Structures are given as structure tokens and as C-alpha cells.
Amino acid sequence: MKNLLFLFLILTITCKLTAQDQTINGKLTVAESIKWGSTGAILNTDQGASIELRGNGIPYLDFSNDPTIDFDLRLILRGDNLLSFEGGDIKMSNKLSARQSISWGNTGALLNTDQGASIELRGTGIPYLDFSNDPTTDFDMRLILRDNNTLGVLGGNMAIDGALKAKEIEVKPNVWADFVFNEDYKLPTLEEVENHIQEKGHLANIPSEKEVIQNGINLGTMDAKLLQKIEELTLYIIKINKRVVELEKENSQLKNQN
């Protein structure tokens, strides 16, 4: 009789559990899987603390700080076996590791690596890297690959603490030194050049050693200044050559008179 009453009590509790919601103040321990709903949904674990979500539909996890809305962030498995996030951003305190490429957007953008720590930016558009100290601006500086396969820098200057090695460097200065050959150009006399060197220790319009060490030089501007000095030297040589020719003529005439 006691066994029948105990069995009846168990059946009554089971019916109540299946007929209405239950609140568990402590932990719920289940030896195997947990099934719910009518779509074959199953919460399964095969080892350790691993969790598997299975069912006939699309498995997902919803997160929300507001119990009145469906979700703030959803982790969902799409039909093409792509695990994606919807409704919010993902913030990681540590590094993100991916065995293969990382793709984003709808233009075929791809972050790829083929060896070591190399990075490839590929896509149907124009690949670029943006840098900014202000989150409200598009970019302060942009490193961009132009249509003519030229890597350009927009919006700022590039500083290199070490050496820059290149097969070719193209500089486009705003001025050049051909004005030295203009008729109205006042060529300093060699005496003026000598006096400036003795007083300043360097050529006129050329920065001193102290200024160069402190401030550096602009390649385009300095090339123009150096060319100016070369063109001035050329004019000096032309004048000296004319004087030499005149002296040779005078010397020849004197020899003929004797």
C-alpha cells in the first residue's frame, strides 16, 4: 500500500512538472541531454564543459539586457555553416586567432596571410588602411593603393626613424633654380661669396650644419638650392673662361709685337 501511494505521488509531481513552469532555486543536474520544444531542439554535451545546440531549425544564442525585447545580440549558425553575430558589436580583451582568412562586408574584402605574419588586403574595391586619433573622423591618415599600383599616403606626413632604402625616389618641389640664368638675376661676386663664408661658415641660402642636424632638410628644397649653387658656379666658370680667352689673345698680340 505504501509503495502504491509513493508511486502515485511521483506520477502527480511528474504531471505537474510537465504541465506548468517550474522555478529551481539551486542548480539543475542532468546526466545526459536536455530536450525542449517541438522542433527536436537538444542541448547536448559530449566532453567536459562543451555544449552542442541541435535541432531541425537554425540554432542560435540570444543575449539581452532588457527582458522585454527579443535580443540585443544574437550568435547564429546560418545555412552555409557560417557562425555570425547580429544586433551588436563584439569586443575582445585578448587576441583573435583565426586559422585561415578573415572576410568582411559585401565587396569580397579579405584579410589573408600566406606566410609568417604577412597580411594581404584584397577585394573588388580599392584596398586601404585608415589611421585616426579621433573616433569621430573618417581618417587622419590613409595608406591607399592607387589605380596605377602606387601606394600613396593621404592626410598626413610619414616619419621614419631608421634608414629609407629605395631604388628610385621621385620628389616634386614647388620651385626650381633656373632663375639663376635670367638676365635680371644678380650673381654674387666671388668676393661676396668669400666674405659670407668667412663670416657665416657656410654658403648663402644654404642651411648651416647646426640647422640641418636640428631640423633636417627637405629633399626637394635642398636639391633646388644645391642646383642654384651649381648654376652659379657654371656662370663663374663661363666668366673666368671668357677672361682666360681674352688674356690669351692679349698675350698672343704681345708676342707678335715682339
XYZ file of N, CA and C in Angstrom:
774
model
N 0.833 -1.212 0.000
C 0.000 0.000 0.000
C 0.867 1.261 0.000
N 1.899 1.237 0.826
C 2.793 2.398 0.879
C 3.495 2.605 -0.452
N 3.859 1.514 -1.111
C 4.522 1.636 -2.420
C 3.598 2.232 -3.454
N 2.317 1.857 -3.418
C 1.359 2.420 -4.373
C 1.181 3.914 -4.144
N 1.105 4.322 -2.853
C 0.961 5.751 -2.555
C 2.190 6.523 -3.015
N 3.374 5.960 -2.839
C 4.616 6.626 -3.263
C 4.667 6.774 -4.784
N 4.207 5.710 -5.495
C 4.183 5.761 -6.956
C 3.189 6.798 -7.439
N 2.039 6.875 -6.763
C 1.031 7.869 -7.130
C 1.563 9.293 -6.917
N 2.323 9.501 -5.842
C 2.899 10.817 -5.559
C 3.903 11.217 -6.644
N 4.739 10.271 -7.067
C 5.730 10.541 -8.119
C 5.035 10.914 -9.420
N 3.976 10.184 -9.777
C 3.235 10.476 -11.006
C 2.595 11.849 -10.951
N 2.085 12.203 -9.765
C 1.449 13.513 -9.611
C 2.462 14.635 -9.806
N 3.667 14.515 -9.207
C 4.719 15.529 -9.343
C 5.166 15.643 -10.791
N 5.301 14.484 -11.488
C 5.722 14.479 -12.888
C 4.717 15.199 -13.757
N 3.430 14.964 -13.500
C 2.382 15.647 -14.276
C 2.440 17.141 -14.067
N 2.654 17.543 -12.832
C 2.734 18.974 -12.540
C 3.945 19.590 -13.233
N 5.083 18.871 -13.272
C 6.283 19.393 -13.925
C 6.070 19.585 -15.408
N 5.314 18.692 -16.059
C 5.088 18.805 -17.487
C 3.958 19.757 -17.816
N 3.174 20.131 -16.859
C 2.003 20.944 -17.138
C 2.235 22.424 -16.896
N 3.271 22.786 -16.141
C 3.478 24.196 -15.837
C 4.959 24.478 -15.616
N 5.320 25.792 -15.623
C 6.703 26.196 -15.425
C 7.127 25.914 -13.988
N 8.417 25.645 -13.860
C 8.965 25.366 -12.556
C 10.166 26.279 -12.298
N 10.305 26.738 -11.080
C 11.443 27.548 -10.671
C 12.351 26.723 -9.778
N 13.646 26.709 -10.151
C 14.620 25.940 -9.389
C 15.568 26.912 -8.713
N 15.592 26.919 -7.407
C 16.458 27.838 -6.669
C 17.914 27.373 -6.689
N 18.138 26.096 -6.735
C 19.501 25.571 -6.787
C 19.861 25.186 -8.208
N 20.917 24.388 -8.382
C 21.357 24.003 -9.710
C 20.536 22.828 -10.224
N 20.466 22.710 -11.562
C 19.795 21.592 -12.208
C 20.862 20.663 -12.768
N 20.863 19.425 -12.329
C 21.839 18.445 -12.779
C 21.140 17.410 -13.634
N 21.656 17.249 -14.879
C 21.085 16.274 -15.808
C 22.208 15.367 -16.273
N 21.993 14.082 -16.235
C 23.046 13.134 -16.576
C 23.348 13.144 -18.070
N 22.346 13.396 -18.924
C 22.570 13.359 -20.360
C 22.097 14.668 -20.996
N 21.363 14.599 -22.104
C 20.936 15.782 -22.852
C 19.694 16.415 -22.252
N 19.426 17.671 -22.680
C 18.205 18.374 -22.308
C 17.448 18.682 -23.591
N 16.208 18.231 -23.692
C 15.370 18.458 -24.866
C 14.236 19.420 -24.497
N 13.858 20.258 -25.462
C 12.748 21.178 -25.212
C 12.070 21.531 -26.529
N 10.849 22.019 -26.459
C 10.098 22.435 -27.635
C 9.684 21.272 -28.504
N 9.219 21.613 -29.733
C 8.681 20.596 -30.634
C 9.491 20.500 -31.926
N 10.686 21.121 -31.964
C 11.492 21.109 -33.191
C 12.687 20.183 -33.076
N 12.691 19.356 -32.057
C 13.823 18.463 -31.863
C 15.025 19.156 -31.262
N 14.797 20.307 -30.638
C 15.896 21.055 -30.038
C 16.512 20.250 -28.907
N 17.841 20.237 -28.887
C 18.534 19.470 -27.857
C 19.786 20.217 -27.428
N 19.995 20.278 -26.132
C 21.203 20.846 -25.555
C 22.060 19.681 -25.116
N 23.169 19.479 -25.836
C 23.944 18.263 -25.646
C 25.386 18.602 -25.300
N 26.044 17.729 -24.575
C 27.474 17.868 -24.294
C 28.126 16.517 -24.455
N 29.259 16.501 -25.150
C 29.924 15.224 -25.382
C 31.229 15.081 -24.616
N 31.775 16.193 -24.116
C 33.007 16.099 -23.342
C 33.172 17.358 -22.500
N 33.694 17.184 -21.300
C 33.977 18.330 -20.441
C 32.809 19.270 -20.317
N 33.069 20.577 -20.546
C 32.032 21.601 -20.457
C 31.559 22.050 -21.831
N 31.853 21.244 -22.878
C 31.406 21.589 -24.219
C 29.890 21.539 -24.313
N 29.320 22.395 -25.187
C 27.871 22.465 -25.370
C 27.551 22.370 -26.851
N 26.559 21.544 -27.209
C 26.092 21.440 -28.577
C 24.634 21.874 -28.629
N 24.304 22.737 -29.614
C 22.923 23.123 -29.865
C 22.468 22.450 -31.155
N 21.479 21.615 -31.060
C 20.989 20.883 -32.222
C 19.482 21.002 -32.328
N 18.999 20.917 -33.562
C 17.558 20.953 -33.783
C 17.258 20.994 -35.267
N 15.976 20.958 -35.631
C 15.578 20.995 -37.031
C 15.684 22.398 -37.626
N 15.682 23.421 -36.802
C 15.747 24.788 -37.287
C 17.163 25.332 -37.304
N 17.283 26.635 -37.101
C 18.584 27.306 -37.091
C 18.995 27.543 -35.644
N 20.074 26.936 -35.164
C 20.481 27.131 -33.768
C 21.086 28.507 -33.545
N 20.769 29.117 -32.421
C 21.316 30.433 -32.090
C 21.286 30.642 -30.581
N 22.082 31.620 -30.142
C 22.088 32.065 -28.755
C 21.743 33.541 -28.730
N 20.770 33.928 -27.901
C 20.370 35.328 -27.777
C 20.860 35.903 -26.454
N 21.316 37.197 -26.512
C 21.756 37.919 -25.325
C 21.008 39.248 -25.274
N 20.520 39.614 -24.089
C 19.800 40.872 -23.957
C 19.850 41.361 -22.515
N 19.999 42.687 -22.364
C 19.932 43.310 -21.045
C 18.517 43.785 -20.715
N 17.601 43.613 -21.668
C 16.220 44.057 -21.490
C 15.294 42.861 -21.687
N 14.577 42.420 -20.653
C 13.728 41.232 -20.780
C 12.516 41.443 -21.681
N 12.251 42.682 -22.104
C 11.060 42.951 -22.919
C 11.342 42.871 -24.419
N 12.621 42.745 -24.820
C 12.937 42.674 -26.240
C 13.466 41.293 -26.582
N 13.467 40.968 -27.888
C 13.852 39.631 -28.322
C 15.335 39.376 -28.043
N 16.214 40.280 -28.532
C 17.644 40.119 -28.269
C 18.368 41.427 -28.585
N 19.474 41.647 -27.888
C 20.404 42.726 -28.222
C 21.512 42.211 -29.134
N 21.948 41.001 -28.896
C 22.997 40.373 -29.694
C 22.648 38.903 -29.880
N 22.786 38.436 -31.118
C 22.453 37.039 -31.419
C 23.649 36.366 -32.087
N 24.010 35.199 -31.576
C 25.020 34.342 -32.178
C 24.272 33.234 -32.908
N 24.387 33.223 -34.251
C 23.508 32.364 -35.046
C 24.314 31.590 -36.081
N 23.910 30.333 -36.300
C 24.524 29.492 -37.321
C 23.661 29.555 -38.574
N 24.204 30.106 -39.649
C 23.453 30.242 -40.892
C 23.524 28.952 -41.699
N 22.703 28.904 -42.751
C 22.590 27.689 -43.548
C 23.866 27.286 -44.242
N 24.777 28.229 -44.511
C 26.026 27.898 -45.189
C 27.151 27.612 -44.194
N 26.751 27.143 -43.001
C 27.725 26.821 -41.945
C 28.597 28.021 -41.583
N 27.978 29.188 -41.500
C 28.671 30.414 -41.129
C 28.127 30.906 -39.799
N 28.978 30.970 -38.793
C 28.585 31.450 -37.479
C 28.723 32.969 -37.469
N 27.627 33.689 -37.250
C 27.650 35.146 -37.358
C 26.983 35.790 -36.147
N 27.268 37.105 -35.994
C 26.685 37.897 -34.921
C 25.716 38.904 -35.519
N 24.609 39.119 -34.849
C 23.625 40.103 -35.291
C 23.264 41.026 -34.133
N 23.047 42.290 -34.447
C 22.484 43.213 -33.474
C 23.475 43.956 -32.611
N 24.777 43.751 -32.764
C 25.730 44.449 -31.913
C 27.158 44.171 -32.332
N 28.077 44.781 -31.636
C 29.494 44.609 -31.897
C 30.100 43.599 -30.930
N 31.253 43.080 -31.318
C 31.973 42.119 -30.489
C 33.260 42.773 -30.001
N 33.477 42.790 -28.717
C 34.682 43.346 -28.124
C 35.470 42.221 -27.477
N 36.782 42.190 -27.798
C 37.634 41.150 -27.247
C 38.751 41.782 -26.429
N 38.918 41.310 -25.217
C 40.001 41.825 -24.368
C 41.354 41.261 -24.781
N 41.354 40.049 -25.344
C 42.587 39.416 -25.784
C 42.600 39.302 -27.299
N 43.560 38.582 -27.845
C 43.732 38.491 -29.287
C 42.673 37.591 -29.927
N 42.432 37.828 -31.224
C 41.562 36.987 -32.026
C 42.430 36.123 -32.922
N 42.296 34.825 -32.823
C 43.090 33.902 -33.624
C 42.198 33.219 -34.647
N 42.636 33.240 -35.916
C 41.909 32.566 -36.981
C 42.898 31.730 -37.787
N 42.538 30.484 -38.073
C 43.445 29.591 -38.782
C 43.595 29.989 -40.249
N 42.562 30.574 -40.837
C 42.624 30.942 -42.236
C 42.343 32.438 -42.396
N 41.662 32.839 -43.448
C 41.440 34.242 -43.760
C 40.285 34.814 -42.943
N 40.209 36.157 -42.913
C 39.097 36.872 -42.294
C 38.456 37.725 -43.378
N 37.181 37.517 -43.662
C 36.474 38.296 -44.673
C 35.395 39.132 -44.010
N 35.054 40.274 -44.630
C 34.028 41.158 -44.076
C 33.370 41.956 -45.192
N 32.203 42.521 -44.895
C 31.488 43.344 -45.871
C 30.947 42.510 -47.018
N 30.516 43.216 -48.087
C 29.929 42.539 -49.244
C 30.685 42.835 -50.534
N 31.965 43.266 -50.413
C 32.762 43.576 -51.598
C 33.885 42.567 -51.813
N 33.822 41.451 -51.111
C 34.874 40.460 -51.239
C 36.124 40.811 -50.464
N 36.015 41.726 -49.502
C 37.184 42.137 -48.716
C 37.723 40.942 -47.951
N 39.045 40.792 -47.977
C 39.667 39.619 -47.386
C 40.950 40.012 -46.677
N 41.072 39.612 -45.416
C 42.313 39.765 -44.655
C 42.975 38.401 -44.629
N 44.091 38.292 -45.362
C 44.684 36.983 -45.595
C 46.149 36.978 -45.187
N 46.659 35.822 -44.863
C 48.085 35.655 -44.593
C 48.549 34.383 -45.266
N 49.695 34.475 -45.975
C 50.198 33.296 -46.664
C 51.515 32.802 -46.091
N 52.201 33.630 -45.305
C 53.445 33.194 -44.685
C 53.765 34.102 -43.502
N 54.286 33.506 -42.436
C 54.679 34.296 -41.271
C 53.568 35.204 -40.793
N 53.904 36.496 -40.591
C 52.945 37.494 -40.131
C 52.525 38.413 -41.268
N 52.688 37.986 -42.517
C 52.303 38.817 -43.654
C 50.796 38.991 -43.693
N 50.361 40.143 -44.211
C 48.942 40.462 -44.314
C 48.638 40.897 -45.744
N 47.570 40.365 -46.317
C 47.125 40.758 -47.637
C 45.735 41.380 -47.520
N 45.544 42.546 -48.131
C 44.230 43.178 -48.212
C 43.729 43.037 -49.644
N 42.653 42.315 -49.825
C 42.114 42.070 -51.166
C 40.640 42.376 -51.201
N 40.147 42.726 -52.368
C 38.727 42.990 -52.533
C 38.469 43.552 -53.916
N 37.208 43.754 -54.260
C 36.862 44.279 -55.568
C 37.049 45.787 -55.636
N 37.187 46.456 -54.508
C 37.377 47.907 -54.490
C 38.838 48.276 -54.357
N 39.105 49.426 -53.742
C 40.462 49.933 -53.548
C 40.890 49.635 -52.115
N 41.896 48.794 -51.892
C 42.325 48.477 -50.524
C 43.072 49.641 -49.885
N 42.800 49.889 -48.603
C 43.488 50.954 -47.876
C 43.453 50.672 -46.385
N 44.340 51.351 -45.658
C 44.387 51.312 -44.194
C 44.180 52.730 -43.679
N 43.248 52.919 -42.765
C 42.981 54.230 -42.179
C 43.500 54.291 -40.752
N 44.065 55.459 -40.395
C 44.557 55.712 -39.050
C 43.953 57.023 -38.553
N 43.479 57.048 -37.313
C 42.898 58.267 -36.763
C 43.006 58.266 -35.243
N 43.310 59.449 -34.679
C 43.307 59.627 -33.230
C 41.957 60.138 -32.725
N 41.037 60.386 -33.652
C 39.713 60.914 -33.307
C 38.656 59.956 -33.836
N 37.884 59.311 -32.967
C 36.894 58.340 -33.433
C 35.752 58.964 -34.220
N 35.634 60.297 -34.221
C 34.532 60.953 -34.927
C 34.894 61.308 -36.363
N 36.176 61.157 -36.751
C 36.589 61.487 -38.112
C 36.799 60.220 -38.921
N 36.717 60.345 -40.262
C 36.901 59.196 -41.137
C 38.332 58.685 -41.029
N 39.308 59.574 -41.208
C 40.713 59.201 -41.042
C 41.550 60.455 -40.917
N 42.636 60.347 -40.160
C 43.660 61.387 -40.120
C 44.738 61.103 -41.164
N 44.983 59.837 -41.395
C 45.986 59.434 -42.373
C 45.535 58.136 -43.024
N 45.694 58.056 -44.343
C 45.266 56.870 -45.094
C 46.410 56.355 -45.949
N 46.658 55.055 -45.853
C 47.617 54.370 -46.703
C 46.798 53.620 -47.745
N 46.915 54.027 -49.032
C 45.976 53.560 -50.054
C 46.723 53.103 -51.304
N 46.208 52.048 -51.927
C 46.759 51.560 -53.189
C 45.988 52.204 -54.328
N 46.655 53.044 -55.106
C 46.006 53.757 -56.211
C 45.871 52.849 -57.432
N 45.122 53.356 -58.434
C 44.839 52.557 -59.621
C 46.096 52.202 -60.403
N 47.134 53.045 -60.342
C 48.368 52.782 -61.092
C 49.375 51.980 -60.269
N 48.853 51.200 -59.314
C 49.707 50.360 -58.451
C 50.747 51.191 -57.703
N 50.330 52.375 -57.261
C 51.171 53.242 -56.458
C 50.588 53.307 -55.047
N 51.408 53.011 -54.051
C 50.968 53.076 -52.661
C 51.124 54.515 -52.186
N 50.001 55.180 -51.884
C 50.020 56.590 -51.528
C 49.642 56.825 -50.076
N 50.025 57.984 -49.556
C 49.710 58.405 -48.194
C 48.883 59.685 -48.286
N 47.703 59.683 -47.671
C 46.813 60.833 -47.694
C 46.634 61.390 -46.288
N 46.538 62.713 -46.183
C 46.115 63.337 -44.937
C 47.175 63.542 -43.888
N 48.426 63.228 -44.158
C 49.439 63.412 -43.130
C 50.826 63.164 -43.667
N 51.786 63.229 -42.802
C 53.181 63.006 -43.154
C 53.635 61.653 -42.626
N 54.681 61.123 -43.229
C 55.227 59.839 -42.794
C 56.634 60.058 -42.251
N 56.869 59.616 -41.034
C 58.175 59.762 -40.394
C 58.817 58.386 -40.239
N 60.088 58.295 -40.611
C 60.834 57.044 -40.499
C 62.056 57.296 -39.630
N 62.140 56.616 -38.493
C 63.269 56.810 -37.587
C 64.543 56.165 -38.115
N 64.395 55.093 -38.882
C 65.562 54.411 -39.429
C 65.863 54.868 -40.847
N 66.634 54.065 -41.555
C 67.039 54.401 -42.920
C 65.935 54.014 -43.900
N 65.812 54.806 -44.979
C 64.872 54.529 -46.058
C 65.669 54.112 -47.282
N 65.429 52.894 -47.758
C 66.138 52.389 -48.926
C 65.145 52.204 -50.072
N 65.505 52.751 -51.244
C 64.629 52.655 -52.400
C 65.456 52.663 -53.671
N 64.981 51.986 -54.717
C 65.660 52.012 -55.999
C 65.486 53.369 -56.674
N 64.387 54.026 -56.394
C 64.120 55.322 -57.023
C 63.198 56.141 -56.128
N 63.481 57.431 -55.980
C 62.643 58.346 -55.210
C 62.306 59.543 -56.091
N 61.036 59.826 -56.252
C 60.582 60.958 -57.057
C 60.075 62.061 -56.134
N 60.647 63.264 -56.273
C 60.265 64.418 -55.469
C 59.758 65.509 -56.410
N 58.635 66.119 -56.070
C 58.067 67.180 -56.895
C 58.082 68.500 -56.118
N 59.182 69.277 -56.214
C 59.264 70.556 -55.489
C 58.423 71.635 -56.172
N 58.127 72.686 -55.418
C 57.321 73.794 -55.953
C 58.152 74.803 -56.743
N 59.460 74.852 -56.495
C 60.342 75.799 -57.189
C 61.565 75.066 -57.690
N 62.247 75.675 -58.703
C 63.496 75.143 -59.217
C 64.457 76.304 -59.411
N 65.694 76.035 -59.766
C 66.731 77.068 -59.680
C 67.110 77.688 -61.021
N 66.335 77.475 -62.064
C 66.713 78.029 -63.366
C 66.634 79.556 -63.420
N 66.066 80.179 -62.385
C 66.013 81.648 -62.354
C 67.421 82.248 -62.319
N 68.433 81.436 -61.989
C 69.817 81.920 -61.975
C 70.234 82.399 -63.370
N 69.665 81.810 -64.410
C 70.043 82.156 -65.773
C 69.236 83.322 -66.342
N 68.324 83.871 -65.548
C 67.574 85.045 -66.013
C 68.499 86.256 -66.101
N 68.213 87.144 -67.035
C 69.077 88.311 -67.243
C 69.093 89.238 -66.037
N 67.984 89.303 -65.291
C 67.921 90.215 -64.148
C 68.437 89.582 -62.852
N 68.957 88.352 -62.926
C 69.471 87.710 -61.705
C 70.810 88.346 -61.335
N 70.938 88.722 -60.089
C 72.157 89.358 -59.607
C 73.078 88.282 -59.054
N 74.080 87.943 -59.828
C 75.035 86.926 -59.408
C 76.009 87.528 -58.401
N 76.112 86.948 -57.209
C 77.062 87.496 -56.228
C 78.491 87.417 -56.766
N 79.270 88.408 -56.403
C 80.679 88.353 -56.790
C 81.404 87.324 -55.944
N 82.547 86.862 -56.450
C 83.314 85.885 -55.683
C 83.807 86.480 -54.369
N 84.024 87.793 -54.354
C 84.406 88.451 -53.109
C 83.278 88.379 -52.095
N 82.020 88.579 -52.563
C 80.866 88.474 -51.657
C 80.715 87.051 -51.136
N 80.947 86.084 -52.002
C 80.858 84.679 -51.587
C 81.918 84.376 -50.525
N 83.136 84.879 -50.752
C 84.214 84.651 -49.798
C 83.924 85.299 -48.456
N 83.417 86.520 -48.487
C 83.111 87.227 -47.239
C 82.026 86.495 -46.443
N 80.999 85.977 -47.138
C 79.916 85.255 -46.451
C 80.443 83.979 -45.807
N 81.308 83.269 -46.499
C 81.885 82.037 -45.950
C 82.718 82.337 -44.708
N 83.519 83.402 -44.786
C 84.354 83.769 -43.639
C 83.509 84.198 -42.451
N 82.382 84.882 -42.708
C 81.530 85.383 -41.623
C 80.597 84.311 -41.071
N 79.941 83.521 -41.968
C 78.908 82.573 -41.538
C 79.403 81.123 -41.457
N 80.420 80.803 -42.208
C 80.910 79.429 -42.194
C 80.173 78.500 -43.131
N 79.322 79.045 -44.002
C 78.612 78.223 -44.986
C 78.165 79.118 -46.135
N 77.732 78.521 -47.232
C 77.282 79.289 -48.392
C 75.968 80.001 -48.095
N 75.747 81.094 -48.802
C 74.496 81.850 -48.648
C 73.316 81.005 -49.120
N 72.189 81.107 -48.402
C 70.947 80.381 -48.708
C 71.077 78.868 -48.533
N 72.151 78.426 -47.905
C 72.321 77.008 -47.568
C 72.332 76.890 -46.048
N 71.526 76.001 -45.482
C 71.483 75.893 -44.015
C 72.821 75.446 -43.443
N 73.074 75.882 -42.232
C 74.312 75.507 -41.561
C 74.234 74.073 -41.064
N 75.361 73.543 -40.646
C 75.401 72.184 -40.107
C 74.493 72.055 -38.887
N 74.493 73.066 -38.028
C 73.666 73.038 -36.829
C 72.188 72.984 -37.176
N 71.783 73.779 -38.170
C 70.372 73.794 -38.580
C 69.956 72.454 -39.180
N 70.824 71.849 -39.970
C 70.496 70.573 -40.609
C 70.351 69.475 -39.560
N 71.285 69.429 -38.600
C 71.221 68.406 -37.560
C 69.972 68.578 -36.704
N 69.594 69.825 -36.446
C 68.446 70.098 -35.577
C 67.110 69.917 -36.298
N 67.027 70.400 -37.547
C 65.738 70.444 -38.240
C 65.626 69.486 -39.421
N 66.763 68.917 -39.860
C 66.718 68.090 -41.056
C 66.616 68.949 -42.306
N 66.412 68.304 -43.448
C 66.290 69.027 -44.712
C 65.098 68.504 -45.500
N 64.581 69.358 -46.363
C 63.567 68.972 -47.334
C 64.284 68.627 -48.636
N 64.106 67.401 -49.124
C 64.858 66.956 -50.288
C 64.616 67.833 -51.509
N 63.364 68.167 -51.773
C 63.060 68.987 -52.940
C 63.666 70.375 -52.835
N 63.504 71.017 -51.672
C 64.044 72.360 -51.464
C 65.562 72.352 -51.502
N 66.178 71.368 -50.858
C 67.642 71.309 -50.817
C 68.227 71.032 -52.193
N 67.596 70.161 -52.966
C 68.078 69.910 -54.325
C 68.037 71.187 -55.161
N 66.976 71.989 -54.979
C 66.871 73.251 -55.712
C 67.976 74.215 -55.287
N 68.277 74.282 -53.990
C 69.342 75.173 -53.502
C 70.712 74.730 -54.015
N 70.948 73.408 -53.999
C 72.226 72.900 -54.495
C 72.372 73.166 -55.996
N 71.281 72.991 -56.735
C 71.324 73.293 -58.161
C 71.604 74.773 -58.400
N 71.023 75.624 -57.543
C 71.293 77.057 -57.663
C 72.793 77.335 -57.547
N 73.447 76.684 -56.586
C 74.888 76.883 -56.419
C 75.666 76.323 -57.614
N 75.223 75.188 -58.156
C 75.896 74.622 -59.329
C 75.746 75.557 -60.526
N 74.558 76.121 -60.705
C 74.352 77.042 -61.823
C 75.149 78.332 -61.639
N 75.253 78.805 -60.380
C 76.090 79.978 -60.127
C 77.559 79.655 -60.433
N 78.025 78.463 -60.023
C 79.392 78.055 -60.344
C 79.602 77.997 -61.854
N 78.602 77.515 -62.565
C 78.701 77.465 -64.025
C 78.883 78.857 -64.614
N 78.142 79.842 -64.093
C 78.289 81.215 -64.586
C 79.662 81.771 -64.249
N 80.160 81.434 -63.039
C 81.511 81.883 -62.680
C 82.537 81.298 -63.646
N 82.404 80.027 -63.952
C 83.352 79.367 -64.854
C 83.286 79.983 -66.244
N 82.061 80.274 -66.711
C 81.920 80.906 -68.025
C 82.618 82.261 -68.047
N 82.436 83.042 -66.985
C 83.095 84.351 -66.914
C 84.621 84.190 -66.882
N 85.098 83.249 -66.070
C 86.542 83.019 -65.974
C 87.082 82.555 -67.321
N 86.343 81.684 -67.995
C 86.801 81.191 -69.292
C 86.890 82.334 -70.307
N 85.905 83.228 -70.278
C 85.957 84.368 -71.188
C 87.182 85.243 -70.885
N 87.433 85.409 -69.602
C 88.593 86.217 -69.219
C 89.895 85.557 -69.656
N 89.956 84.225 -69.535
C 91.145 83.489 -69.961
C 91.352 83.633 -71.462
N 90.260 83.552 -72.212
C 90.356 83.712 -73.669
C 90.870 85.100 -74.021
N 90.363 86.112 -73.329
C 90.811 87.485 -73.584
C 92.307 87.637 -73.275
N 92.729 87.069 -72.127
C 94.136 87.161 -71.745
C 95.030 86.431 -72.749
N 94.550 85.292 -73.252
C 95.331 84.566 -74.245
C 95.478 85.379 -75.525
N 94.423 86.087 -75.916
C 94.507 86.942 -77.096
C 95.497 88.075 -76.871
N 95.392 88.703 -75.689
C 96.309 89.805 -75.384
C 97.762 89.307 -75.355
N 97.948 88.124 -74.771
C 99.294 87.566 -74.710
C 99.837 87.255 -76.105
N 98.976 86.747 -76.963
C 99.364 86.436 -78.332
C 99.732 87.691 -79.102
N 98.943 88.757 -78.884
C 99.244 90.018 -79.559
C 100.581 90.591 -79.104
N 100.867 90.488 -77.811
C 102.129 90.991 -77.287
C 103.308 90.204 -77.869
N 103.152 88.906 -78.015
C 104.200 88.088 -78.570
C 104.475 88.455 -80.032
N 103.383 88.746 -80.767
C 103.553 89.120 -82.174
C 104.225 90.472 -82.322
N 103.977 91.381 -81.390
C 104.611 92.688 -81.449
C 106.113 92.593 -81.209
N 106.515 91.658 -80.380
C 107.938 91.484 -80.084
C 108.625 90.703 -81.211
